[in-house]
């Protein structure tokens, strides 16, 4: 699966952004998809993931502010970011894996990353 992420940008605290990840490949509907992020000087962390069946999981820091959605017909997975905080500033990467667990490295593919910057 090849992934192309888009939709990042600069937004004020409390604002919203929508990230999109387009995937290619006939196995898209059989993969788990998700988003990670990496802030300067920090490790990459899981933001959210969704299985092929639509089961979602979120990082503890999300606290209801972000929503992931996928469209298997369009081979896309989107991430709606709301109530953004300066600490959400990071490069956001989409990821796909074989199987249901987004944390696995099995068959993992990564998009190129998109920058999200939240000003205070």
mmCIF file of N, CA and C in Angstrom:
data_model
loop_
_atom_site.group_PDB
_atom_site.id
_atom_site.type_symbol
_atom_site.label_atom_id
_atom_site.label_comp_id
_atom_site.label_asym_id
_atom_site.label_seq_id
_atom_site.Cartn_x
_atom_site.Cartn_y
_atom_site.Cartn_z
ATOM 1 N N UNK A 1 0.853 -1.195 0.000
ATOM 2 C CA UNK A 1 0.000 0.000 0.000
ATOM 3 C C UNK A 1 0.885 1.241 0.000
ATOM 4 N N UNK A 2 0.614 2.149 -0.892
ATOM 5 C CA UNK A 2 1.307 3.436 -0.912
ATOM 6 C C UNK A 2 0.357 4.498 -0.399
ATOM 7 N N UNK A 3 0.879 5.385 0.421
ATOM 8 C CA UNK A 3 0.046 6.359 1.114
ATOM 9 C C UNK A 3 0.490 7.777 0.808
ATOM 10 N N UNK A 4 -0.486 8.672 0.677
ATOM 11 C CA UNK A 4 -0.219 10.076 0.423
ATOM 12 C C UNK A 4 -1.059 10.897 1.379
ATOM 13 N N UNK A 5 -0.390 11.618 2.277
ATOM 14 C CA UNK A 5 -1.098 12.415 3.269
ATOM 15 C C UNK A 5 -1.169 13.874 2.845
ATOM 16 N N UNK A 6 -2.234 14.535 3.289
ATOM 17 C CA UNK A 6 -2.405 15.957 2.981
ATOM 18 C C UNK A 6 -3.284 16.596 4.048
ATOM 19 N N UNK A 7 -3.342 17.925 4.031
ATOM 20 C CA UNK A 7 -4.291 18.628 4.884
ATOM 21 C C UNK A 7 -3.714 19.341 6.081
ATOM 22 N N UNK A 8 -2.417 19.250 6.321
ATOM 23 C CA UNK A 8 -1.833 19.949 7.451
ATOM 24 C C UNK A 8 -1.813 21.454 7.227
ATOM 25 N N UNK A 9 -1.381 22.162 8.254
ATOM 26 C CA UNK A 9 -1.296 23.605 8.133
ATOM 27 C C UNK A 9 -1.120 24.274 9.472
ATOM 28 N N UNK A 10 -1.285 25.594 9.444
ATOM 29 C CA UNK A 10 -1.148 26.416 10.652
ATOM 30 C C UNK A 10 -2.529 26.853 11.105
ATOM 31 N N UNK A 11 -2.803 26.677 12.394
ATOM 32 C CA UNK A 11 -4.111 27.026 12.935
ATOM 33 C C UNK A 11 -3.923 27.554 14.355
ATOM 34 N N UNK A 12 -4.825 28.403 14.779
ATOM 35 C CA UNK A 12 -4.767 28.917 16.142
ATOM 36 C C UNK A 12 -5.324 27.891 17.128
ATOM 37 N N UNK A 13 -4.909 27.997 18.372
ATOM 38 C CA UNK A 13 -5.438 27.123 19.405
ATOM 39 C C UNK A 13 -6.966 27.191 19.424
ATOM 40 N N UNK A 14 -7.575 26.029 19.555
ATOM 41 C CA UNK A 14 -9.023 25.937 19.513
ATOM 42 C C UNK A 14 -9.582 25.694 18.123
ATOM 43 N N UNK A 15 -8.746 25.797 17.131
ATOM 44 C CA UNK A 15 -9.181 25.617 15.753
ATOM 45 C C UNK A 15 -9.238 24.161 15.340
ATOM 46 N N UNK A 16 -9.530 23.965 14.054
ATOM 47 C CA UNK A 16 -9.713 22.622 13.513
ATOM 48 C C UNK A 16 -8.950 22.459 12.207
ATOM 49 N N UNK A 17 -8.599 21.222 11.929
ATOM 50 C CA UNK A 17 -8.000 20.831 10.652
ATOM 51 C C UNK A 17 -8.506 19.444 10.290
ATOM 52 N N UNK A 18 -8.480 19.159 9.012
ATOM 53 C CA UNK A 18 -8.836 17.814 8.551
ATOM 54 C C UNK A 18 -7.682 17.279 7.726
ATOM 55 N N UNK A 19 -7.143 16.157 8.151
ATOM 56 C CA UNK A 19 -6.076 15.491 7.426
ATOM 57 C C UNK A 19 -6.675 14.350 6.614
ATOM 58 N N UNK A 20 -6.071 14.115 5.467
ATOM 59 C CA UNK A 20 -6.544 13.044 4.614
ATOM 60 C C UNK A 20 -5.367 12.195 4.157
ATOM 61 N N UNK A 21 -5.623 10.914 4.028
ATOM 62 C CA UNK A 21 -4.594 9.984 3.570
ATOM 63 C C UNK A 21 -5.211 9.111 2.487
ATOM 64 N N UNK A 22 -4.623 9.159 1.315
ATOM 65 C CA UNK A 22 -5.110 8.365 0.192
ATOM 66 C C UNK A 22 -4.179 7.186 -0.013
ATOM 67 N N UNK A 23 -4.754 6.018 -0.112
ATOM 68 C CA UNK A 23 -3.968 4.816 -0.286
ATOM 69 C C UNK A 23 -4.195 4.189 -1.644
ATOM 70 N N UNK A 24 -3.211 3.492 -2.124
ATOM 71 C CA UNK A 24 -3.319 2.764 -3.379
ATOM 72 C C UNK A 24 -3.016 1.303 -3.117
ATOM 73 N N UNK A 25 -3.574 0.435 -3.943
ATOM 74 C CA UNK A 25 -3.327 -0.981 -3.740
ATOM 75 C C UNK A 25 -4.618 -1.731 -3.477
ATOM 76 N N UNK A 26 -4.719 -2.909 -4.016
ATOM 77 C CA UNK A 26 -5.963 -3.676 -3.948
ATOM 78 C C UNK A 26 -6.246 -4.236 -2.568
ATOM 79 N N UNK A 27 -5.258 -4.228 -1.671
ATOM 80 C CA UNK A 27 -5.459 -4.804 -0.340
ATOM 81 C C UNK A 27 -5.882 -3.757 0.683
ATOM 82 N N UNK A 28 -6.189 -2.538 0.249
ATOM 83 C CA UNK A 28 -6.497 -1.457 1.185
ATOM 84 C C UNK A 28 -7.582 -1.835 2.166
ATOM 85 N N UNK A 29 -8.622 -2.471 1.691
ATOM 86 C CA UNK A 29 -9.767 -2.753 2.558
ATOM 87 C C UNK A 29 -9.452 -3.808 3.608
ATOM 88 N N UNK A 30 -8.328 -4.485 3.502
ATOM 89 C CA UNK A 30 -7.960 -5.527 4.452
ATOM 90 C C UNK A 30 -6.924 -5.067 5.464
ATOM 91 N N UNK A 31 -6.655 -3.776 5.451
ATOM 92 C CA UNK A 31 -5.625 -3.263 6.345
ATOM 93 C C UNK A 31 -6.244 -2.429 7.460
ATOM 94 N N UNK A 32 -5.494 -2.349 8.552
ATOM 95 C CA UNK A 32 -5.800 -1.346 9.563
ATOM 96 C C UNK A 32 -5.085 -0.066 9.166
ATOM 97 N N UNK A 33 -5.725 1.066 9.424
ATOM 98 C CA UNK A 33 -5.168 2.360 9.069
ATOM 99 C C UNK A 33 -5.091 3.220 10.317
ATOM 100 N N UNK A 34 -4.197 4.166 10.289
ATOM 101 C CA UNK A 34 -4.121 5.040 11.454
ATOM 102 C C UNK A 34 -3.225 6.231 11.226
ATOM 103 N N UNK A 35 -3.130 7.024 12.273
ATOM 104 C CA UNK A 35 -2.286 8.216 12.255
ATOM 105 C C UNK A 35 -1.368 8.209 13.471
ATOM 106 N N UNK A 36 -0.132 8.536 13.238
ATOM 107 C CA UNK A 36 0.849 8.781 14.290
ATOM 108 C C UNK A 36 1.295 10.236 14.167
ATOM 109 N N UNK A 37 1.946 10.691 15.202
ATOM 110 C CA UNK A 37 2.525 12.030 15.120
ATOM 111 C C UNK A 37 3.881 12.046 15.828
ATOM 112 N N UNK A 38 4.708 12.981 15.412
ATOM 113 C CA UNK A 38 6.026 13.138 16.022
ATOM 114 C C UNK A 38 6.347 14.618 16.156
ATOM 115 N N UNK A 39 6.500 15.036 17.400
ATOM 116 C CA UNK A 39 6.884 16.410 17.695
ATOM 117 C C UNK A 39 8.406 16.486 17.804
ATOM 118 N N UNK A 40 8.976 17.649 17.603
ATOM 119 C CA UNK A 40 10.434 17.795 17.700
ATOM 120 C C UNK A 40 10.969 17.306 19.040
ATOM 121 N N UNK A 41 11.977 16.444 18.980
ATOM 122 C CA UNK A 41 12.600 15.940 20.190
ATOM 123 C C UNK A 41 11.823 14.863 20.912
ATOM 124 N N UNK A 42 10.725 14.423 20.321
ATOM 125 C CA UNK A 42 9.897 13.400 20.973
ATOM 126 C C UNK A 42 9.768 12.176 20.079
ATOM 127 N N UNK A 43 9.369 11.074 20.698
ATOM 128 C CA UNK A 43 9.148 9.856 19.936
ATOM 129 C C UNK A 43 7.821 9.925 19.179
ATOM 130 N N UNK A 44 7.774 9.184 18.109
ATOM 131 C CA UNK A 44 6.525 9.080 17.364
ATOM 132 C C UNK A 44 5.500 8.359 18.232
ATOM 133 N N UNK A 45 4.282 8.879 18.253
ATOM 134 C CA UNK A 45 3.238 8.281 19.087
ATOM 135 C C UNK A 45 1.963 8.057 18.292
ATOM 136 N N UNK A 46 1.211 7.059 18.732
ATOM 137 C CA UNK A 46 -0.052 6.736 18.075
ATOM 138 C C UNK A 46 -1.096 7.782 18.416
ATOM 139 N N UNK A 47 -1.740 8.287 17.384
ATOM 140 C CA UNK A 47 -2.870 9.194 17.572
ATOM 141 C C UNK A 47 -4.164 8.401 17.544
ATOM 142 N N UNK A 48 -4.323 7.606 16.484
ATOM 143 C CA UNK A 48 -5.560 6.854 16.329
ATOM 144 C C UNK A 48 -5.395 5.782 15.284
ATOM 145 N N UNK A 49 -6.251 4.748 15.354
ATOM 146 C CA UNK A 49 -6.256 3.706 14.353
ATOM 147 C C UNK A 49 -7.674 3.205 14.135
ATOM 148 N N UNK A 50 -7.895 2.635 12.964
ATOM 149 C CA UNK A 50 -9.201 2.049 12.644
ATOM 150 C C UNK A 50 -8.972 0.754 11.881
ATOM 151 N N UNK A 51 -9.684 -0.291 12.286
ATOM 152 C CA UNK A 51 -9.558 -1.577 11.608
ATOM 153 C C UNK A 51 -10.361 -1.562 10.309
ATOM 154 N N UNK A 52 -10.192 -2.599 9.516
ATOM 155 C CA UNK A 52 -10.961 -2.709 8.286
ATOM 156 C C UNK A 52 -12.459 -2.780 8.572
ATOM 157 N N UNK A 53 -12.825 -3.269 9.749
ATOM 158 C CA UNK A 53 -14.223 -3.364 10.127
ATOM 159 C C UNK A 53 -14.777 -2.120 10.793
ATOM 160 N N UNK A 54 -13.919 -1.118 11.031
ATOM 161 C CA UNK A 54 -14.385 0.142 11.584
ATOM 162 C C UNK A 54 -14.177 0.330 13.070
ATOM 163 N N UNK A 55 -13.523 -0.595 13.730
ATOM 164 C CA UNK A 55 -13.230 -0.435 15.151
ATOM 165 C C UNK A 55 -12.097 0.570 15.330
ATOM 166 N N UNK A 56 -12.308 1.536 16.213
ATOM 167 C CA UNK A 56 -11.327 2.609 16.381
ATOM 168 C C UNK A 56 -10.673 2.556 17.754
ATOM 169 N N UNK A 57 -9.492 3.166 17.820
ATOM 170 C CA UNK A 57 -8.819 3.395 19.093
ATOM 171 C C UNK A 57 -8.106 4.730 19.007
ATOM 172 N N UNK A 58 -7.930 5.367 20.166
ATOM 173 C CA UNK A 58 -7.324 6.687 20.219
ATOM 174 C C UNK A 58 -6.297 6.758 21.344
ATOM 175 N N UNK A 59 -5.290 7.595 21.140
ATOM 176 C CA UNK A 59 -4.365 7.869 22.214
ATOM 177 C C UNK A 59 -5.068 8.586 23.364
ATOM 178 N N UNK A 60 -4.561 8.397 24.572
ATOM 179 C CA UNK A 60 -5.199 8.985 25.746
ATOM 180 C C UNK A 60 -5.292 10.505 25.659
ATOM 181 N N UNK A 61 -4.347 11.125 24.996
ATOM 182 C CA UNK A 61 -4.309 12.589 24.930
ATOM 183 C C UNK A 61 -5.390 13.155 24.007
ATOM 184 N N UNK A 62 -6.020 12.302 23.219
ATOM 185 C CA UNK A 62 -7.017 12.799 22.276
ATOM 186 C C UNK A 62 -8.239 13.340 23.007
ATOM 187 N N UNK A 63 -8.741 12.596 23.977
ATOM 188 C CA UNK A 63 -9.843 13.047 24.833
ATOM 189 C C UNK A 63 -11.025 13.592 24.037
ATOM 190 N N UNK A 64 -11.423 12.852 23.007
ATOM 191 C CA UNK A 64 -12.618 13.188 22.255
ATOM 192 C C UNK A 64 -12.452 14.307 21.249
ATOM 193 N N UNK A 65 -11.256 14.818 21.049
ATOM 194 C CA UNK A 65 -11.052 15.955 20.163
ATOM 195 C C UNK A 65 -10.839 15.568 18.701
ATOM 196 N N UNK A 66 -10.397 14.347 18.451
ATOM 197 C CA UNK A 66 -10.079 13.900 17.089
ATOM 198 C C UNK A 66 -11.012 12.755 16.706
ATOM 199 N N UNK A 67 -11.272 12.649 15.393
ATOM 200 C CA UNK A 67 -12.111 11.569 14.893
ATOM 201 C C UNK A 67 -11.505 11.003 13.620
ATOM 202 N N UNK A 68 -11.336 9.696 13.595
ATOM 203 C CA UNK A 68 -10.828 9.028 12.399
ATOM 204 C C UNK A 68 -11.984 8.415 11.634
ATOM 205 N N UNK A 69 -11.871 8.420 10.325
ATOM 206 C CA UNK A 69 -12.878 7.779 9.483
ATOM 207 C C UNK A 69 -12.195 7.221 8.249
ATOM 208 N N UNK A 70 -12.731 6.156 7.717
ATOM 209 C CA UNK A 70 -12.151 5.574 6.519
ATOM 210 C C UNK A 70 -13.256 5.261 5.519
ATOM 211 N N UNK A 71 -12.874 5.304 4.260
ATOM 212 C CA UNK A 71 -13.782 4.986 3.167
ATOM 213 C C UNK A 71 -13.077 3.961 2.300
ATOM 214 N N UNK A 72 -13.439 2.710 2.436
ATOM 215 C CA UNK A 72 -12.755 1.649 1.696
ATOM 216 C C UNK A 72 -13.008 1.760 0.193
ATOM 217 N N UNK A 73 -14.139 2.296 -0.184
ATOM 218 C CA UNK A 73 -14.439 2.452 -1.616
ATOM 219 C C UNK A 73 -13.512 3.478 -2.254
ATOM 220 N N UNK A 74 -13.151 4.502 -1.488
ATOM 221 C CA UNK A 74 -12.288 5.565 -2.007
ATOM 222 C C UNK A 74 -10.824 5.363 -1.611
ATOM 223 N N UNK A 75 -10.553 4.356 -0.800
ATOM 224 C CA UNK A 75 -9.193 4.120 -0.313
ATOM 225 C C UNK A 75 -8.640 5.325 0.436
ATOM 226 N N UNK A 76 -9.447 5.898 1.308
ATOM 227 C CA UNK A 76 -8.997 7.062 2.072
ATOM 228 C C UNK A 76 -9.254 6.862 3.562
ATOM 229 N N UNK A 77 -8.434 7.511 4.351
ATOM 230 C CA UNK A 77 -8.673 7.582 5.779
ATOM 231 C C UNK A 77 -8.424 9.022 6.203
ATOM 232 N N UNK A 78 -9.360 9.596 6.879
ATOM 233 C CA UNK A 78 -9.300 10.992 7.273
ATOM 234 C C UNK A 78 -9.198 11.122 8.785
ATOM 235 N N UNK A 79 -8.631 12.242 9.194
ATOM 236 C CA UNK A 79 -8.524 12.542 10.620
ATOM 237 C C UNK A 79 -9.012 13.964 10.844
ATOM 238 N N UNK A 80 -10.128 14.099 11.535
ATOM 239 C CA UNK A 80 -10.662 15.403 11.882
ATOM 240 C C UNK A 80 -10.092 15.823 13.230
ATOM 241 N N UNK A 81 -9.410 16.948 13.231
ATOM 242 C CA UNK A 81 -8.792 17.480 14.451
ATOM 243 C C UNK A 81 -9.577 18.699 14.889
ATOM 244 N N UNK A 82 -10.061 18.682 16.115
ATOM 245 C CA UNK A 82 -10.793 19.829 16.646
ATOM 246 C C UNK A 82 -10.203 20.238 17.990
ATOM 247 N N UNK A 83 -10.550 21.452 18.411
ATOM 248 C CA UNK A 83 -10.068 21.967 19.690
ATOM 249 C C UNK A 83 -8.555 21.758 19.824
ATOM 250 N N UNK A 84 -7.840 22.130 18.793
ATOM 251 C CA UNK A 84 -6.399 21.905 18.765
ATOM 252 C C UNK A 84 -5.669 22.752 19.799
ATOM 253 N N UNK A 85 -4.605 22.175 20.316
ATOM 254 C CA UNK A 85 -3.776 22.822 21.343
ATOM 255 C C UNK A 85 -2.348 22.966 20.806
ATOM 256 N N UNK A 86 -1.593 23.909 21.332
ATOM 257 C CA UNK A 86 -0.198 24.051 20.882
ATOM 258 C C UNK A 86 0.595 22.745 21.007
ATOM 259 N N UNK A 87 0.290 21.938 21.995
ATOM 260 C CA UNK A 87 1.011 20.677 22.164
ATOM 261 C C UNK A 87 0.649 19.628 21.122
ATOM 262 N N UNK A 88 -0.324 19.920 20.282
ATOM 263 C CA UNK A 88 -0.646 19.037 19.160
ATOM 264 C C UNK A 88 0.253 19.298 17.965
ATOM 265 N N UNK A 89 1.091 20.309 18.050
ATOM 266 C CA UNK A 89 2.017 20.615 16.960
ATOM 267 C C UNK A 89 2.968 19.453 16.733
ATOM 268 N N UNK A 90 2.989 18.955 15.508
ATOM 269 C CA UNK A 90 3.798 17.785 15.167
ATOM 270 C C UNK A 90 3.666 17.511 13.676
ATOM 271 N N UNK A 91 4.477 16.589 13.210
ATOM 272 C CA UNK A 91 4.277 16.026 11.882
ATOM 273 C C UNK A 91 3.379 14.810 12.062
ATOM 274 N N UNK A 92 2.316 14.769 11.294
ATOM 275 C CA UNK A 92 1.358 13.678 11.369
ATOM 276 C C UNK A 92 1.581 12.724 10.190
ATOM 277 N N UNK A 93 1.680 11.447 10.509
ATOM 278 C CA UNK A 93 1.945 10.419 9.509
ATOM 279 C C UNK A 93 0.780 9.438 9.471
ATOM 280 N N UNK A 94 0.343 9.085 8.287
ATOM 281 C CA UNK A 94 -0.624 8.001 8.190
ATOM 282 C C UNK A 94 0.131 6.694 8.002
ATOM 283 N N UNK A 95 -0.512 5.638 8.414
ATOM 284 C CA UNK A 95 0.121 4.317 8.424
ATOM 285 C C UNK A 95 -0.911 3.259 8.081
ATOM 286 N N UNK A 96 -0.489 2.255 7.380
ATOM 287 C CA UNK A 96 -1.330 1.089 7.146
ATOM 288 C C UNK A 96 -0.548 -0.155 7.518
ATOM 289 N N UNK A 97 -1.259 -1.170 7.981
ATOM 290 C CA UNK A 97 -0.629 -2.430 8.364
ATOM 291 C C UNK A 97 -1.521 -3.588 7.948
ATOM 292 N N UNK A 98 -0.936 -4.742 7.846
ATOM 293 C CA UNK A 98 -1.717 -5.957 7.626
ATOM 294 C C UNK A 98 -2.308 -6.402 8.956
ATOM 295 N N UNK A 99 -3.574 -6.708 8.980
ATOM 296 C CA UNK A 99 -4.204 -7.183 10.206
ATOM 297 C C UNK A 99 -4.868 -6.070 10.974
ATOM 298 N N UNK A 100 -5.384 -6.393 12.151
ATOM 299 C CA UNK A 100 -6.233 -5.447 12.889
ATOM 300 C C UNK A 100 -5.511 -4.468 13.809
ATOM 301 N N UNK A 101 -4.238 -4.699 14.102
ATOM 302 C CA UNK A 101 -3.572 -3.886 15.103
ATOM 303 C C UNK A 101 -2.686 -2.854 14.446
ATOM 304 N N UNK A 102 -3.043 -1.597 14.626
ATOM 305 C CA UNK A 102 -2.295 -0.523 13.986
ATOM 306 C C UNK A 102 -0.877 -0.445 14.526
ATOM 307 N N UNK A 103 -0.643 -0.951 15.737
ATOM 308 C CA UNK A 103 0.684 -0.847 16.337
ATOM 309 C C UNK A 103 1.691 -1.819 15.725
ATOM 310 N N UNK A 104 1.224 -2.826 15.015
ATOM 311 C CA UNK A 104 2.135 -3.822 14.462
ATOM 312 C C UNK A 104 3.026 -3.246 13.369
ATOM 313 N N UNK A 105 4.151 -3.923 13.144
ATOM 314 C CA UNK A 105 5.025 -3.543 12.037
ATOM 315 C C UNK A 105 4.801 -4.446 10.828
ATOM 316 N N UNK A 106 3.914 -5.425 10.941
ATOM 317 C CA UNK A 106 3.656 -6.390 9.873
ATOM 318 C C UNK A 106 3.010 -5.703 8.677
ATOM 319 N N UNK A 107 3.717 -5.701 7.575
ATOM 320 C CA UNK A 107 3.196 -5.090 6.354
ATOM 321 C C UNK A 107 2.994 -3.595 6.463
ATOM 322 N N UNK A 108 3.764 -2.940 7.324
ATOM 323 C CA UNK A 108 3.541 -1.519 7.575
ATOM 324 C C UNK A 108 3.999 -0.653 6.405
ATOM 325 N N UNK A 109 3.172 0.332 6.080
ATOM 326 C CA UNK A 109 3.510 1.373 5.112
ATOM 327 C C UNK A 109 3.226 2.720 5.749
ATOM 328 N N UNK A 110 4.044 3.706 5.412
ATOM 329 C CA UNK A 110 3.899 5.037 5.981
ATOM 330 C C UNK A 110 3.743 6.069 4.876
ATOM 331 N N UNK A 111 2.901 7.057 5.145
ATOM 332 C CA UNK A 111 2.843 8.221 4.281
ATOM 333 C C UNK A 111 3.999 9.147 4.583
ATOM 334 N N UNK A 112 4.106 10.217 3.835
ATOM 335 C CA UNK A 112 5.266 11.089 3.928
ATOM 336 C C UNK A 112 5.184 12.081 5.070
ATOM 337 N N UNK A 113 4.044 12.222 5.725
ATOM 338 C CA UNK A 113 3.908 13.150 6.835
ATOM 339 C C UNK A 113 3.388 14.496 6.389
ATOM 340 N N UNK A 114 2.590 15.098 7.249
ATOM 341 C CA UNK A 114 2.073 16.432 6.995
ATOM 342 C C UNK A 114 2.162 17.239 8.289
ATOM 343 N N UNK A 115 2.640 18.480 8.167
ATOM 344 C CA UNK A 115 2.909 19.300 9.349
ATOM 345 C C UNK A 115 1.633 19.954 9.857
ATOM 346 N N UNK A 116 1.411 19.820 11.157
ATOM 347 C CA UNK A 116 0.337 20.542 11.839
ATOM 348 C C UNK A 116 0.987 21.458 12.869
ATOM 349 N N UNK A 117 0.707 22.741 12.760
ATOM 350 C CA UNK A 117 1.253 23.712 13.704
ATOM 351 C C UNK A 117 0.100 24.478 14.345
ATOM 352 N N UNK A 118 0.078 24.476 15.673
ATOM 353 C CA UNK A 118 -0.981 25.146 16.415
ATOM 354 C C UNK A 118 -0.360 26.287 17.216
ATOM 355 N N UNK A 119 -0.793 27.498 16.925
ATOM 356 C CA UNK A 119 -0.256 28.668 17.625
ATOM 357 C C UNK A 119 -1.120 29.010 18.830
ATOM 358 N N UNK A 120 -0.486 29.557 19.844
ATOM 359 C CA UNK A 120 -1.223 29.906 21.072
ATOM 360 C C UNK A 120 -1.785 31.306 21.004
#
